[in-house]
mmCIF file of C-alpha atoms in Angstrom:
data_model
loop_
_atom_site.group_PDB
_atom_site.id
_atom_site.type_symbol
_atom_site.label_atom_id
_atom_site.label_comp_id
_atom_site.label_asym_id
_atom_site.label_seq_id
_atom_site.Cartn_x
_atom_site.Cartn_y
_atom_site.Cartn_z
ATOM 1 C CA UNK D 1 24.982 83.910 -107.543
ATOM 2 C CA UNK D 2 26.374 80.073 -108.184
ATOM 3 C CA UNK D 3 27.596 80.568 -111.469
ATOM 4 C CA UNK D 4 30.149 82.171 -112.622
ATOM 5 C CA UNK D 5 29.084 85.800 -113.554
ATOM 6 C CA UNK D 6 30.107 89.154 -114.698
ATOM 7 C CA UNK D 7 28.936 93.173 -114.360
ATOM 8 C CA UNK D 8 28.771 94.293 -118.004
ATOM 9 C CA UNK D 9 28.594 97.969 -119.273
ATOM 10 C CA UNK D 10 27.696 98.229 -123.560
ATOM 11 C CA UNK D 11 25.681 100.720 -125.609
ATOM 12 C CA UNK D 12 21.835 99.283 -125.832
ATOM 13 C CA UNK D 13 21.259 101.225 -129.342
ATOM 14 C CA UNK D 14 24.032 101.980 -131.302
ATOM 15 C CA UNK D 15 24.693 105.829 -132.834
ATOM 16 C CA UNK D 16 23.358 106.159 -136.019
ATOM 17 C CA UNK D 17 25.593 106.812 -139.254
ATOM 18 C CA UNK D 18 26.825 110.200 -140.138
ATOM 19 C CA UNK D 19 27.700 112.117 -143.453
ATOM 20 C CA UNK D 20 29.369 114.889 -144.196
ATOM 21 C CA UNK D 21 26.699 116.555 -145.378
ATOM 22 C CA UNK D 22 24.437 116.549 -142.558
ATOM 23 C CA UNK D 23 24.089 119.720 -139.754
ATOM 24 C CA UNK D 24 25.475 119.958 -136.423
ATOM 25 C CA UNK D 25 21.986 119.371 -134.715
ATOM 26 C CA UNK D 26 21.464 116.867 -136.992
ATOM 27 C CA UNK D 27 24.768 114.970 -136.361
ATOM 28 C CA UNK D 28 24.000 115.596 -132.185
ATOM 29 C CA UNK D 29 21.039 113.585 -132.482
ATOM 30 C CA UNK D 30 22.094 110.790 -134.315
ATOM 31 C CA UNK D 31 25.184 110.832 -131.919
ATOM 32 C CA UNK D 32 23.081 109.643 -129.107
ATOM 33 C CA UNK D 33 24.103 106.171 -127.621
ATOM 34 C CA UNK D 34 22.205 104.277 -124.786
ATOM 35 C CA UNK D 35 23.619 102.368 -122.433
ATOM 36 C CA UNK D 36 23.004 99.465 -120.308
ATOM 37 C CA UNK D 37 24.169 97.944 -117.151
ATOM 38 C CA UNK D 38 24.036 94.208 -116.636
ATOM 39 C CA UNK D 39 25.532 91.788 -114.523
ATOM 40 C CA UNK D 40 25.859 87.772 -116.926
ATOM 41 C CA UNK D 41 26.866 84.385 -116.626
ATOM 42 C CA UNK D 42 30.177 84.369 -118.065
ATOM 43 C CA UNK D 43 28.881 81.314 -120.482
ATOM 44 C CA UNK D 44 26.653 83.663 -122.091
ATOM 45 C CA UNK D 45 29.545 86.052 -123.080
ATOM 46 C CA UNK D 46 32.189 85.822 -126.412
ATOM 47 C CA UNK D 47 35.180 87.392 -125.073
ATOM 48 C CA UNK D 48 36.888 89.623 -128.427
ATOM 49 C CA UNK D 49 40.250 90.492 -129.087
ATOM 50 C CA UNK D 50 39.030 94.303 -128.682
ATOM 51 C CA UNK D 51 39.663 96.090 -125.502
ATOM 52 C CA UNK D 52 38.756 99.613 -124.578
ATOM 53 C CA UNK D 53 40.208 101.463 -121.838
ATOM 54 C CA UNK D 54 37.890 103.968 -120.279
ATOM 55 C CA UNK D 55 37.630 104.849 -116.840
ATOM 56 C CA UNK D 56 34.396 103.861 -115.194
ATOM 57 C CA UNK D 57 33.717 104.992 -111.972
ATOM 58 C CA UNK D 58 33.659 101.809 -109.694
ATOM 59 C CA UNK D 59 31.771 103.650 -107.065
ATOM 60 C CA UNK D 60 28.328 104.583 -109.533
ATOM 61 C CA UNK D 61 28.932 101.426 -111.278
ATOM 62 C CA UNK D 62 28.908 98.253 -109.210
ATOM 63 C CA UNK D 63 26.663 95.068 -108.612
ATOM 64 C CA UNK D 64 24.498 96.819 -105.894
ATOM 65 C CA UNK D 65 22.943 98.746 -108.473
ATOM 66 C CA UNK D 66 20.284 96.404 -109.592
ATOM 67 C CA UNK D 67 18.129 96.498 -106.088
ATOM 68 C CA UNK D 68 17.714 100.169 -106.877
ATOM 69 C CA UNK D 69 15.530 101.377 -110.013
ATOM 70 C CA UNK D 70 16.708 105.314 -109.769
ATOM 71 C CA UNK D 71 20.513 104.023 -108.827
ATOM 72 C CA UNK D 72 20.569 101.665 -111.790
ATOM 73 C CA UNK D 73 19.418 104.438 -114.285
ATOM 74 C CA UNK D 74 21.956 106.834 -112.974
ATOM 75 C CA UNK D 75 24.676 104.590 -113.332
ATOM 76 C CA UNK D 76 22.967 103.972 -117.048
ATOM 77 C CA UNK D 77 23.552 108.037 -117.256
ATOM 78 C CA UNK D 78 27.360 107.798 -115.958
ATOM 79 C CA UNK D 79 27.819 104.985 -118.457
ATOM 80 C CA UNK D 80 26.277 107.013 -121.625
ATOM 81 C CA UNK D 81 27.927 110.302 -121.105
ATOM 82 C CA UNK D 82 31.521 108.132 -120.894
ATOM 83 C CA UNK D 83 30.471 106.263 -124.081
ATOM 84 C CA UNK D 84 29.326 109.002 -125.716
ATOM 85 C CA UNK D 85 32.809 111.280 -125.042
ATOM 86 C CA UNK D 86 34.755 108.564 -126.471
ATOM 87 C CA UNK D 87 32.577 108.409 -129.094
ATOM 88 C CA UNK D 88 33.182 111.478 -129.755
ATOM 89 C CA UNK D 89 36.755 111.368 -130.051
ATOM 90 C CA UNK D 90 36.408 108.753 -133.008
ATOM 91 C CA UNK D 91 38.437 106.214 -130.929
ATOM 92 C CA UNK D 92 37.626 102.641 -130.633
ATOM 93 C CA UNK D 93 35.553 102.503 -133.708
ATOM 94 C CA UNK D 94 35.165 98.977 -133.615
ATOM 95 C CA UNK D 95 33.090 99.083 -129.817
ATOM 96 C CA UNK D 96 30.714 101.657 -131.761
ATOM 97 C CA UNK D 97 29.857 99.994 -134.909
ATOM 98 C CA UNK D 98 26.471 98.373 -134.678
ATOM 99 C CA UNK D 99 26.603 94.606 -133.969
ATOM 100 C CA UNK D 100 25.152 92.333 -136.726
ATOM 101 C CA UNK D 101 23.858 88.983 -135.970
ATOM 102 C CA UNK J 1 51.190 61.560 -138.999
ATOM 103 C CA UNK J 2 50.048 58.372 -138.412
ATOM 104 C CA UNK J 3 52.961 57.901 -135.646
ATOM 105 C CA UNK J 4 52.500 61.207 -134.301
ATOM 106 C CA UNK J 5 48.532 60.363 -133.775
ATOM 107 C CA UNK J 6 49.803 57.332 -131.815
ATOM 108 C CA UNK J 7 52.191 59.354 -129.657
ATOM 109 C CA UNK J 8 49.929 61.398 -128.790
ATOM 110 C CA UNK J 9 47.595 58.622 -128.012
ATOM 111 C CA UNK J 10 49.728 57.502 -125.246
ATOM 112 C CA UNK J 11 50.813 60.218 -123.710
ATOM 113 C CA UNK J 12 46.411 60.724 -123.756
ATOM 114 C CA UNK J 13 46.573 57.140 -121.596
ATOM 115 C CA UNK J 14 49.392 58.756 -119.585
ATOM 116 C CA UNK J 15 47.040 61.657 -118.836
ATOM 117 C CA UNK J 16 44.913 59.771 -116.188
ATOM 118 C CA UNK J 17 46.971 60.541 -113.611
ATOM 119 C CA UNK J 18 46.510 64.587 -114.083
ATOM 120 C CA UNK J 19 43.612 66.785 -114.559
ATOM 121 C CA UNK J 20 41.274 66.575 -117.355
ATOM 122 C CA UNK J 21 38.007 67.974 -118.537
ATOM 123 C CA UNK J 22 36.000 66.044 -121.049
ATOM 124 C CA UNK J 23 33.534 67.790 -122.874
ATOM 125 C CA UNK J 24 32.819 71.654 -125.157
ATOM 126 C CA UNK J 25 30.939 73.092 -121.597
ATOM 127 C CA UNK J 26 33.403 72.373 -119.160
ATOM 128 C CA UNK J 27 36.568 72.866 -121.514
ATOM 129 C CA UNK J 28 35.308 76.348 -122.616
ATOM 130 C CA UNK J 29 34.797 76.945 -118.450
ATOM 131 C CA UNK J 30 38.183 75.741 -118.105
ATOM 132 C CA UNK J 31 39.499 78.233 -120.607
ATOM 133 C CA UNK J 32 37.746 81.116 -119.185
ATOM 134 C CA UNK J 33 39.109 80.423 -115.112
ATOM 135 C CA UNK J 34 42.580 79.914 -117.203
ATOM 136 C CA UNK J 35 43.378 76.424 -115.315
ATOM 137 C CA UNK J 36 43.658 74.260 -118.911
ATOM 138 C CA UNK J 37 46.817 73.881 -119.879
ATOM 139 C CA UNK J 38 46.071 72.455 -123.432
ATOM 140 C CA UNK J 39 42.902 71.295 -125.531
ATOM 141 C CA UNK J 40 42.874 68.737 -127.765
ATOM 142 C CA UNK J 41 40.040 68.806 -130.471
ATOM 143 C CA UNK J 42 38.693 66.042 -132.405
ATOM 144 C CA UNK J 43 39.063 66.701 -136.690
ATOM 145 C CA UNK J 44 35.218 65.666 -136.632
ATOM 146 C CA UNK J 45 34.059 68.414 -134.227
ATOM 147 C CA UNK J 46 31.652 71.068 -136.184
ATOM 148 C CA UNK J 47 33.821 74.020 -137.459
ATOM 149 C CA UNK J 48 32.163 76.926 -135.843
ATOM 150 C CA UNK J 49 32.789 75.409 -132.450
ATOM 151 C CA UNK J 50 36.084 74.377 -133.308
ATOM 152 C CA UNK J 51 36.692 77.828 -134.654
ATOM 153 C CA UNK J 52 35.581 79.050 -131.308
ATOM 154 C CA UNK J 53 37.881 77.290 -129.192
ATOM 155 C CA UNK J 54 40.708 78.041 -131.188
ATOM 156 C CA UNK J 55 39.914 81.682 -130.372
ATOM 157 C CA UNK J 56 39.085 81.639 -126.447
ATOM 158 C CA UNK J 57 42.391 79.619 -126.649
ATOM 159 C CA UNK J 58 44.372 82.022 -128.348
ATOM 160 C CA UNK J 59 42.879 84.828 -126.025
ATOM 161 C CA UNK J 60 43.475 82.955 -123.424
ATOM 162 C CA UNK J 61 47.202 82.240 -124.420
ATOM 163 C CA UNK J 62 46.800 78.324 -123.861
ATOM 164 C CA UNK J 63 48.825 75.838 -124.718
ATOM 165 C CA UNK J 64 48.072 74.457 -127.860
ATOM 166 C CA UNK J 65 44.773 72.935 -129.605
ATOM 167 C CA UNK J 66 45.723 70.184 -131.524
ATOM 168 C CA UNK J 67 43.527 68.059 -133.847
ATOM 169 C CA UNK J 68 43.633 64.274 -133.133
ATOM 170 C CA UNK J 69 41.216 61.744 -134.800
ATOM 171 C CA UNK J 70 37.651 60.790 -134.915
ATOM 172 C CA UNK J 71 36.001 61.395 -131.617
ATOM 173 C CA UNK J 72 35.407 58.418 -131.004
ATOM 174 C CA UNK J 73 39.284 57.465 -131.145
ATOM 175 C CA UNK J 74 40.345 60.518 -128.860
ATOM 176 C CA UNK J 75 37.049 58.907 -126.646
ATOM 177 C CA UNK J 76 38.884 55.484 -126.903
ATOM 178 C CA UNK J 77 42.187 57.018 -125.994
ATOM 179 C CA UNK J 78 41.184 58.658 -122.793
ATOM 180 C CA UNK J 79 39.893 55.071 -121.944
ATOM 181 C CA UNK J 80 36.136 55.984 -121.864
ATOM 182 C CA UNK J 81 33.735 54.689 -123.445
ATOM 183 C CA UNK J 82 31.762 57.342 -125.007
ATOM 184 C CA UNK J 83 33.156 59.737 -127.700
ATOM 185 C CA UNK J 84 34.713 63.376 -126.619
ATOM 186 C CA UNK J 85 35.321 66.333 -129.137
ATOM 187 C CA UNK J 86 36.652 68.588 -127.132
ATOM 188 C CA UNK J 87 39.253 67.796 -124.142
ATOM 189 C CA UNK J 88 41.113 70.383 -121.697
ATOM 190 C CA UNK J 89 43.960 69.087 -119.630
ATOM 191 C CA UNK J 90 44.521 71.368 -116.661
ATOM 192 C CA UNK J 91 47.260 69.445 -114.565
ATOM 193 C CA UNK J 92 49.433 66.937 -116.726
ATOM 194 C CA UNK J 93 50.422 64.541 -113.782
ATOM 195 C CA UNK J 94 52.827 61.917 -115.448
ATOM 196 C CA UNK J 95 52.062 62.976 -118.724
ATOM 197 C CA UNK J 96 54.826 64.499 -120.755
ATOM 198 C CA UNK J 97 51.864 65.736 -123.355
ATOM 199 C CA UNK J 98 52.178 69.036 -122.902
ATOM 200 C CA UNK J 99 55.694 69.679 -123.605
ATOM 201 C CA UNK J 100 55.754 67.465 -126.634
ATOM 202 C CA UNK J 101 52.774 69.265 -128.195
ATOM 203 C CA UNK J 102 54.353 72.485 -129.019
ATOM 204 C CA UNK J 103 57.131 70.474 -131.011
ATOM 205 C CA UNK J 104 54.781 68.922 -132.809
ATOM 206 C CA UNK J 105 52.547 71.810 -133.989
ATOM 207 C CA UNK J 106 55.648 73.707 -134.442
ATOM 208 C CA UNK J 107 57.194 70.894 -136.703
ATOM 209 C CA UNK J 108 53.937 71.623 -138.954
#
């Protein structure tokens, strides 16, 4: 591409708040994050002070993904399942907490 | 601060010899390859976009953003003939602006 440009990873929808008071099936399902997998000019990206250091696998998720439908959703899978671990682990809070705008 | 403003309005003159990038696009691309060395905002600028230089420029660990006057005056001082808000200075050539800044901002 001319410009500038950059492969992003984020979560698409956001997990949904959770109580104390709610079940463990209910808390799984309102756990859920999806992903997506984009590649964008760097002028249309805020860079943040926040950083989050999770390994993604380089070889699933790359730039050649987008010529491929069934590649790009699997690399949509690898990127959920990492998102949702750390998610998980209550780390990071700010990268989970829905953005308002 | 009114002798300050004209220091800094030379060393601005001085500055033709180096690198410069007029304008909020190509100063905020500046800041993102991490060539500028220091921006220079006018005090008229609108806040938000001030704000958001500021903060590329403190991610970006860059020299210092320093408010001058009007825009039109920081236009006048770079010798154009248009007004400029927003100014990134990637290679300083005979300018000595870039080491005198810190003092200054410092001093405040």
């Amino acid at each position: 591409r001319p410009y500038s440009h950059a492969l992003v990873t984020g979560i698409d929808c956001y997990p949904r708040k959770l109580t104390a008071a709610m079940g463990k099936k209910k808390i799984a399902k309102r756990s859920k994050i999806k992903s997506f997998v984009k590649v964008y000019n760097h002028s249309h990206l805020m860079p943040t002070r926040y950083s989050l250091d999770i390994r993604l696998d380089k070889t699933i998720i790359n730039k050649d993904v987008f010529r491929d439908p069934a590649l790009k959703h699997k690399t949509q899978q690898e990127a959920k399942v990492e998102f949702e671990e750390r998610y998980k682990t209550g780390k990071n809070k700010w990268f989970f907490q829905k953005l308002r705008f | 601060m009114k002798k300050s403003l004209e220091s800094i309005n030379s060393q601005l003159q001085l500055m033709g010899s180096g690198k410069y990038m007029l304008g909020y696009k190509q100063t905020l691309k500046m800041i993102r390859q991490g060539t500028a060395k220091l921006v220079v905002l006018a005090n008229n600028g609108p806040a938000l976009r001030k704000s958001e230089i500021e903060y590329y420029a403190m991610l970006a660990k860059i020299g210092v953003h320093h408010y001058s006057g009007n825009n039109i005056e920081l236009g006048t001082a770079c010798g154009k003939y248009y007004r400029v808000c927003t100014l990134a200075l990637t290679e300083p050539g005979d300018s000595t602006i870039i080491r005198s800044m810190p003092e200054q901002t410092g001093g405040k």
